[in-house]
Short mmCIF file of C-alpha atoms and ligand atoms in Angstrom, two decimals:
data_model
loop_
_atom_site.label_atom_id
_atom_site.label_comp_id
_atom_site.label_asym_id
_atom_site.label_seq_id
_atom_site.Cartn_x
_atom_site.Cartn_y
_atom_site.Cartn_z
CA MET A 65 0.00 0.00 0.00
CA THR A 66 1.24 3.46 -0.82
CA ALA A 67 0.60 6.17 1.76
CA ALA A 68 0.53 9.86 0.81
CA ALA A 69 4.08 10.20 2.12
CA ASP A 70 5.23 7.62 -0.49
CA ILE A 71 4.14 9.81 -3.39
CA ILE A 72 7.25 11.60 -4.61
CA VAL A 73 6.59 15.17 -5.74
CA THR A 74 8.78 16.99 -8.25
CA LYS A 75 7.47 20.46 -9.07
CA ALA A 76 7.67 22.15 -12.48
CA GLU A 77 10.11 25.05 -12.61
CA HIS A 78 7.68 27.31 -14.44
CA SER A 79 3.89 27.30 -14.73
CA LYS A 80 2.30 27.36 -18.20
CA LEU A 81 -0.82 28.91 -16.71
CA LYS A 82 0.20 32.50 -17.48
CA ASP A 83 -0.06 31.68 -21.22
CA ILE A 84 -3.62 30.35 -20.98
CA ASN A 85 -6.90 32.21 -20.63
CA LEU A 86 -9.16 30.06 -18.45
CA GLU A 87 -12.31 31.41 -20.12
CA ASN A 88 -14.06 29.79 -23.07
CA ILE A 89 -11.51 26.99 -23.24
CA PRO A 90 -12.15 24.10 -25.60
CA PHE A 91 -12.59 20.67 -24.04
CA GLY A 92 -9.42 18.64 -23.49
CA LYS A 93 -6.94 20.92 -25.25
CA TYR A 94 -4.78 22.25 -22.41
CA PHE A 95 -3.12 20.33 -19.61
CA THR A 96 -1.90 21.56 -16.25
CA ASP A 97 1.69 21.75 -15.06
CA HIS A 98 1.80 18.33 -13.35
CA MET A 99 0.76 14.69 -13.78
CA LEU A 100 0.71 11.61 -11.56
CA GLU A 101 2.38 8.43 -12.79
CA ALA A 102 2.67 5.00 -11.14
CA ASP A 103 3.95 1.61 -12.26
CA TYR A 104 2.55 -1.83 -11.52
CA GLU A 105 5.30 -4.44 -11.55
CA ASP A 106 5.90 -7.75 -9.76
CA GLY A 107 2.37 -7.67 -8.33
CA GLU A 108 2.59 -4.25 -6.67
CA TRP A 109 2.30 -0.55 -7.36
CA LYS A 110 5.56 1.39 -7.19
CA ASN A 111 7.27 4.60 -8.40
CA VAL A 112 4.23 6.71 -7.52
CA GLU A 113 5.23 10.19 -8.56
CA ILE A 114 3.75 13.61 -9.21
CA LYS A 115 5.98 15.34 -11.72
CA PRO A 116 5.93 17.98 -14.45
CA TYR A 117 3.48 17.12 -17.28
CA GLN A 118 5.62 15.48 -19.94
CA PRO A 119 5.57 12.96 -22.82
CA LEU A 120 5.95 9.24 -22.12
CA LEU A 121 8.74 7.17 -23.59
CA LEU A 122 7.11 3.91 -24.74
CA ALA A 123 8.30 0.89 -26.69
CA PRO A 124 6.59 0.12 -30.04
CA SER A 125 5.85 -3.35 -28.65
CA LEU A 126 3.81 -1.87 -25.79
CA ALA A 127 0.97 -4.33 -25.19
CA ALA A 128 -1.79 -1.69 -24.83
CA LEU A 129 -1.10 -0.39 -28.33
CA HIS A 130 -1.75 -3.83 -29.79
CA TYR A 131 -4.48 -5.42 -27.68
CA GLY A 132 -6.24 -2.49 -26.08
CA GLN A 133 -5.95 -3.28 -22.37
CA ALA A 134 -6.68 0.34 -21.55
CA ILE A 135 -9.28 1.98 -19.32
CA PHE A 136 -9.98 5.49 -18.11
CA GLU A 137 -12.21 7.72 -16.02
CA GLY A 138 -13.58 11.24 -16.30
CA ILE A 139 -14.04 13.30 -13.13
CA LYS A 140 -14.38 17.04 -12.53
CA ALA A 141 -13.13 19.51 -9.93
CA TYR A 142 -14.83 22.84 -9.27
CA LYS A 143 -14.18 26.02 -7.32
CA ASN A 144 -16.82 27.75 -5.22
CA ALA A 145 -17.21 31.52 -4.88
CA ASP A 146 -14.74 31.52 -1.96
CA GLY A 147 -12.10 29.86 -4.15
CA GLU A 148 -12.29 26.51 -2.32
CA ALA A 149 -11.70 23.48 -4.57
CA PHE A 150 -13.82 20.31 -4.59
CA ILE A 151 -13.96 17.09 -6.63
CA PHE A 152 -17.42 15.80 -7.64
CA ARG A 153 -18.08 12.25 -6.34
CA PRO A 154 -14.52 10.92 -6.85
CA TYR A 155 -15.17 7.71 -4.92
CA ASP A 156 -17.86 6.69 -7.42
CA ASN A 157 -15.39 7.00 -10.28
CA PHE A 158 -12.75 5.22 -8.21
CA LYS A 159 -15.09 2.24 -7.75
CA ARG A 160 -16.08 2.22 -11.41
CA PHE A 161 -12.44 2.39 -12.49
CA ASN A 162 -11.69 -0.79 -10.58
CA ILE A 163 -14.80 -2.48 -11.99
CA SER A 164 -13.46 -1.66 -15.48
CA ALA A 165 -10.02 -2.94 -14.41
CA GLU A 166 -11.47 -6.27 -13.31
CA ARG A 167 -13.36 -6.74 -16.60
CA MET A 168 -10.19 -6.00 -18.58
CA GLU A 169 -8.04 -8.32 -16.41
CA MET A 170 -6.00 -5.40 -15.07
CA PRO A 171 -4.81 -4.78 -11.49
CA GLN A 172 -6.88 -2.83 -8.97
CA VAL A 173 -5.60 0.67 -8.21
CA PRO A 174 -5.71 1.34 -4.45
CA GLU A 175 -7.42 4.35 -2.90
CA GLU A 176 -4.08 5.66 -1.66
CA ILE A 177 -2.96 6.18 -5.24
CA PHE A 178 -6.23 6.93 -7.06
CA ILE A 179 -7.92 9.22 -4.55
CA GLU A 180 -5.02 10.56 -2.51
CA GLY A 181 -2.72 10.89 -5.55
CA MET A 182 -5.44 12.73 -7.46
CA ARG A 183 -6.16 14.99 -4.45
CA MET A 184 -2.47 15.87 -4.08
CA LEU A 185 -2.11 16.49 -7.81
CA ILE A 186 -5.12 18.83 -7.92
CA ASP A 187 -3.96 20.60 -4.79
CA ILE A 188 -0.66 21.39 -6.54
CA ASP A 189 -2.43 22.58 -9.73
CA LYS A 190 -5.53 24.09 -8.16
CA SER A 191 -4.93 27.54 -9.61
CA TRP A 192 -5.83 25.85 -12.93
CA ILE A 193 -9.44 25.23 -11.86
CA PRO A 194 -11.50 27.68 -13.93
CA GLU A 195 -14.00 29.82 -12.04
CA LYS A 196 -16.31 30.59 -14.94
CA LYS A 197 -19.77 29.00 -15.12
CA GLU A 198 -19.90 25.76 -17.18
CA HIS A 199 -16.13 25.46 -16.70
CA SER A 200 -14.21 23.01 -14.51
CA LEU A 201 -10.99 21.06 -14.21
CA TYR A 202 -11.44 17.75 -16.03
CA ILE A 203 -9.54 14.92 -14.36
CA ARG A 204 -8.46 12.01 -16.53
CA PRO A 205 -7.14 8.96 -14.63
CA PHE A 206 -6.17 6.12 -16.98
CA MET A 207 -4.36 2.80 -16.97
CA PHE A 208 -2.82 0.73 -19.74
CA SER A 209 -0.84 -2.47 -20.07
CA SER A 210 2.85 -1.77 -20.45
CA ASP A 211 4.53 -5.11 -21.13
CA GLU A 212 6.84 -4.93 -24.12
CA MET A 213 5.60 -8.13 -25.73
CA ILE A 214 3.42 -8.87 -28.72
CA GLY A 215 1.81 -12.10 -27.50
CA VAL A 216 -1.90 -11.98 -26.62
CA ARG A 217 -2.09 -12.38 -22.84
CA PRO A 218 -2.74 -10.11 -19.89
CA SER A 219 0.25 -7.88 -19.27
CA GLU A 220 2.39 -8.20 -16.17
CA LYS A 221 3.17 -4.48 -16.09
CA TYR A 222 0.76 -1.53 -16.11
CA LYS A 223 0.97 2.24 -15.92
CA PHE A 224 -1.55 4.38 -14.04
CA ILE A 225 -1.53 8.07 -14.88
CA VAL A 226 -3.65 11.09 -13.95
CA ILE A 227 -3.65 14.23 -16.06
CA LEU A 228 -5.72 17.39 -15.58
CA SER A 229 -7.31 19.63 -18.19
CA PRO A 230 -9.09 22.95 -17.54
CA THR A 231 -12.17 22.91 -19.68
CA GLY A 232 -15.32 24.58 -20.93
CA PRO A 233 -18.51 22.78 -22.05
CA TYR A 234 -18.16 19.58 -24.12
CA TYR A 235 -21.30 20.22 -26.17
CA ALA A 236 -21.88 23.94 -26.49
CA ALA A 237 -25.36 23.73 -28.09
CA PRO A 238 -28.41 21.39 -28.05
CA MET A 239 -27.66 18.29 -30.11
CA LYS A 240 -29.10 16.51 -33.12
CA ILE A 241 -29.05 12.74 -32.68
CA ASN A 242 -29.48 9.93 -35.18
CA VAL A 243 -30.72 6.56 -33.94
CA GLU A 244 -28.07 4.07 -35.10
CA GLU A 245 -29.71 1.08 -36.81
CA LYS A 246 -26.76 -0.94 -38.04
CA PHE A 247 -23.81 -0.59 -35.67
CA VAL A 248 -23.99 -1.41 -31.95
CA ARG A 249 -21.97 -0.15 -29.00
CA ALA A 250 -22.31 -3.08 -26.62
CA VAL A 251 -23.61 -6.63 -26.28
CA PRO A 252 -24.65 -8.57 -23.15
CA GLY A 253 -21.49 -10.24 -21.87
CA GLY A 254 -19.32 -7.62 -23.56
CA ILE A 255 -17.55 -4.57 -22.13
CA GLY A 256 -20.29 -1.95 -22.40
CA TYR A 257 -20.32 -1.29 -18.66
CA ALA A 258 -16.54 -0.79 -18.54
CA LYS A 259 -14.90 2.53 -19.36
CA ALA A 260 -12.57 0.77 -21.76
CA ALA A 261 -10.77 2.73 -24.47
CA GLY A 262 -11.98 0.27 -27.13
CA ASN A 263 -15.62 1.22 -26.54
CA TYR A 264 -14.78 4.73 -27.68
CA GLY A 265 -12.58 3.66 -30.59
CA ALA A 266 -15.34 1.39 -31.93
CA ALA A 267 -17.85 4.26 -31.80
CA MET A 268 -15.85 6.54 -34.04
CA TYR A 269 -16.85 5.12 -37.43
CA PRO A 270 -20.64 5.14 -36.80
CA THR A 271 -20.37 8.59 -35.22
CA ALA A 272 -18.43 9.91 -38.22
CA GLN A 273 -21.19 8.54 -40.51
CA ALA A 274 -23.84 10.35 -38.44
CA ARG A 275 -21.80 13.57 -38.58
CA LYS A 276 -21.68 13.37 -42.38
CA GLN A 277 -25.49 13.42 -42.30
CA GLY A 278 -25.52 16.49 -40.07
CA TYR A 279 -25.98 14.76 -36.71
CA ASP A 280 -23.84 15.37 -33.63
CA GLN A 281 -24.04 11.89 -32.16
CA VAL A 282 -25.78 8.54 -32.39
CA LEU A 283 -28.33 6.96 -30.09
CA TRP A 284 -27.21 3.37 -29.60
CA ILE A 285 -29.82 0.62 -29.54
CA ASP A 286 -29.48 -2.95 -28.30
CA ALA A 287 -27.60 -5.56 -30.30
CA LEU A 288 -30.09 -8.44 -29.96
CA GLU A 289 -33.46 -6.98 -30.91
CA HIS A 290 -32.46 -3.58 -32.32
CA LYS A 291 -35.34 -2.09 -30.33
CA TYR A 292 -34.16 -0.82 -26.97
CA VAL A 293 -32.28 2.40 -26.37
CA GLN A 294 -28.89 2.13 -24.62
CA GLU A 295 -26.66 5.22 -24.60
CA CYS A 296 -26.39 8.42 -26.58
CA GLY A 297 -22.89 8.98 -27.95
CA THR A 298 -20.67 9.06 -24.87
CA MET A 299 -23.60 9.79 -22.54
CA ASN A 300 -26.43 8.11 -20.66
CA VAL A 301 -29.84 9.21 -21.89
CA PHE A 302 -33.09 10.33 -20.23
CA PHE A 303 -36.62 10.81 -21.58
CA ILE A 304 -39.20 12.88 -19.71
CA ILE A 305 -42.57 11.35 -20.55
CA GLY A 306 -45.42 13.06 -18.72
CA LYS A 307 -44.22 13.41 -15.11
CA THR A 308 -42.00 10.33 -15.40
CA ALA A 309 -38.30 10.26 -16.25
CA VAL A 310 -37.24 7.08 -18.01
CA THR A 311 -33.65 5.96 -18.46
CA PRO A 312 -32.37 2.57 -19.64
CA ASN A 313 -31.58 0.15 -16.79
CA LEU A 314 -28.07 -1.18 -16.25
CA ASP A 315 -28.84 -4.89 -15.71
CA ALA A 316 -27.62 -6.25 -19.06
CA GLY A 317 -24.13 -4.82 -18.50
CA THR A 318 -24.31 -2.94 -21.78
CA ILE A 319 -24.49 0.56 -20.30
CA LEU A 320 -21.94 2.58 -18.35
CA ALA A 321 -23.14 3.31 -14.81
CA GLY A 322 -22.78 7.07 -15.11
CA VAL A 323 -22.06 9.10 -11.99
CA THR A 324 -23.95 12.03 -13.53
CA ARG A 325 -26.76 9.58 -14.43
CA ASP A 326 -27.02 8.52 -10.79
CA SER A 327 -26.93 12.14 -9.57
CA VAL A 328 -29.65 13.17 -12.04
CA ILE A 329 -31.89 10.29 -10.91
CA ILE A 330 -31.56 11.48 -7.30
CA LEU A 331 -32.25 15.13 -8.19
CA LEU A 332 -35.23 14.31 -10.45
CA LYS A 333 -36.81 12.32 -7.59
CA GLU A 334 -36.29 15.31 -5.29
CA MET A 335 -38.01 17.46 -7.91
CA GLY A 336 -41.09 15.21 -7.70
CA TYR A 337 -40.54 13.13 -10.82
CA THR A 338 -41.08 9.39 -10.86
CA VAL A 339 -37.88 7.85 -12.22
CA GLU A 340 -38.05 4.53 -14.02
CA GLU A 341 -34.86 2.63 -14.82
CA ARG A 342 -36.11 0.11 -17.34
CA PRO A 343 -35.83 -0.98 -20.95
CA ILE A 344 -37.28 1.69 -23.23
CA SER A 345 -37.83 0.97 -26.90
CA ILE A 346 -37.52 3.41 -29.74
CA ASN A 347 -41.17 2.61 -30.59
CA GLU A 348 -42.30 3.72 -27.14
CA ILE A 349 -40.39 6.99 -27.61
CA ILE A 350 -41.99 7.57 -31.00
CA GLU A 351 -45.45 6.80 -29.56
CA ALA A 352 -44.88 9.28 -26.71
CA HIS A 353 -43.78 11.88 -29.26
CA LYS A 354 -46.89 11.25 -31.38
CA ASN A 355 -49.27 11.52 -28.43
CA GLY A 356 -47.55 14.63 -27.07
CA THR A 357 -46.30 13.18 -23.77
CA LEU A 358 -42.58 13.15 -24.66
CA HIS A 359 -41.31 16.45 -23.29
CA ASP A 360 -37.53 16.45 -22.77
CA VAL A 361 -34.68 14.28 -24.04
CA PHE A 362 -31.20 14.77 -22.64
CA GLY A 363 -27.85 13.10 -22.22
CA THR A 364 -25.72 12.96 -19.09
CA GLY A 365 -22.01 12.42 -18.60
CA THR A 366 -19.06 13.87 -16.76
CA ALA A 367 -17.71 15.67 -19.81
CA ALA A 368 -21.13 16.53 -21.23
CA THR A 369 -22.79 17.22 -17.82
CA ILE A 370 -26.47 17.55 -18.89
CA SER A 371 -26.83 18.06 -22.63
CA PHE A 372 -30.09 18.95 -24.32
CA ILE A 373 -31.19 16.98 -27.39
CA LYS A 374 -33.17 19.10 -29.83
CA GLU A 375 -33.67 16.53 -32.58
CA LEU A 376 -33.94 12.75 -32.64
CA LYS A 377 -34.19 10.90 -35.94
CA TYR A 378 -35.18 7.25 -36.39
CA LYS A 379 -35.38 6.05 -40.00
CA ASP A 380 -37.63 8.68 -41.65
CA TYR A 381 -39.28 9.83 -38.43
CA ILE A 382 -37.86 13.08 -37.06
CA MET A 383 -38.67 14.33 -33.56
CA ASN A 384 -37.96 18.01 -33.00
CA PHE A 385 -38.04 19.55 -29.53
CA ASP A 386 -38.41 23.15 -28.51
CA VAL A 387 -35.80 23.14 -25.73
CA GLU A 388 -36.84 26.66 -24.69
CA LYS A 389 -40.14 25.23 -23.41
CA TRP A 390 -38.59 22.46 -21.29
CA ILE A 391 -39.05 22.47 -17.53
CA ALA A 392 -37.35 19.36 -16.10
CA THR A 393 -33.97 19.48 -17.85
CA PRO A 394 -33.08 23.14 -17.16
CA GLU A 395 -34.21 22.69 -13.54
CA VAL A 396 -32.16 19.53 -12.92
CA LYS A 397 -29.14 21.17 -14.54
CA LYS A 398 -29.58 24.26 -12.39
CA ARG A 399 -29.78 22.15 -9.23
CA MET A 400 -26.72 20.13 -10.23
CA ASP A 401 -24.67 23.25 -11.05
CA ALA A 402 -25.74 24.90 -7.78
CA ILE A 403 -24.26 21.96 -5.86
CA LYS A 404 -21.09 21.77 -7.98
CA TYR A 405 -20.31 25.48 -7.78
CA GLY A 406 -21.15 25.66 -4.07
CA ILE A 407 -24.22 27.89 -4.52
CA GLU A 408 -26.49 25.39 -2.71
CA ALA A 409 -25.61 23.23 0.28
CA ASP A 410 -24.19 19.83 -0.65
CA THR A 411 -26.81 17.77 1.19
CA HIS A 412 -25.80 14.56 -0.63
CA GLY A 413 -22.13 14.61 0.35
CA TRP A 414 -21.06 14.70 -3.30
CA MET A 415 -18.36 17.37 -3.07
CA TYR A 416 -14.98 16.11 -1.85
CA ARG A 417 -12.87 18.93 -0.45
CA ILE A 418 -9.31 19.04 -1.76
C1 COI B 249 -16.66 11.65 -19.79
O1 COI B 249 -17.85 11.97 -19.80
O2 COI B 249 -15.91 12.00 -18.89
C2 COI B 249 -16.09 10.85 -20.85
O3 COI B 249 -15.25 10.10 -20.59
C3 COI B 249 -16.53 11.04 -22.21
C4 COI B 249 -15.41 11.47 -23.11
C5 COI B 249 -15.93 11.49 -24.46
C6 COI B 249 -14.83 12.78 -22.77
#
């Protein structure tokens, strides 16, 4: 086990922050002055170090590059009006990271490295946390196999790294979504519930096809019956039908258990909505649109937070939504932001003080 005292800290000589305007920053483009790096070798974590952000020197035979044993997380840190820094629900991401690690036959990362290392890293770079609304410090922990060997087997060595990126909104405007009929994101028994790099790589071709047709993202449907909605691009998805919020259930292991998803479920219940986590078919959505009960459609994710969907297309049927008239989505987003930016009391214990 690595205690905080075992994390070696080497500070950067100069900060790059003076060259960067922390307002209206694109997602994932800039990185802070420091990173955390740790090695897994001989069955234990070692060389846990916070050091200046720098390139990695990797062998071309690196196992992760060939067989994709690679997982990651997305977490965000915020500053309140008094300049105090907090991480949003880091323990939930920590647990999910290790669930992904198990599915990909990778070692567990202990709390002392994941949580304490991340806390120390953000503490060092906390002047990088933007203060502007819709902005935050995006935290990217990731792990990959690092054996230098081109045989297909689980690696014996791994690298765990955390990098930090000050960021603005991921989706700046309400989105147009195409329901994907041919390609699927996940199958029962597959890796849909894991935050594995390959899930994102496999989504790029179908997403590029949707973009060519003028859509921002795809709505994934199930692989077996091609009927039930799963995720929307890189987000979980919600439908407000009457006074009920419906979101696909997680039981088949095909959907990522989003931390924002879970938070939105809790807040919607507090707002008086009935929340149903259950299979929802594209036909049910179309029916609700036809009979006027489908009000809001939105995606949730760490990067995307709560993103409005203004158009949903399935085959030739196009559903357009007047997002200006929505009630539930703006309200749940307002409540979530109020907690994250310290405007409202954190009654759920979601904000982890750095
Ligand atoms: C996140 O929501 O944090 C993700 O990992 C999605 C990614 C596309 C940025």
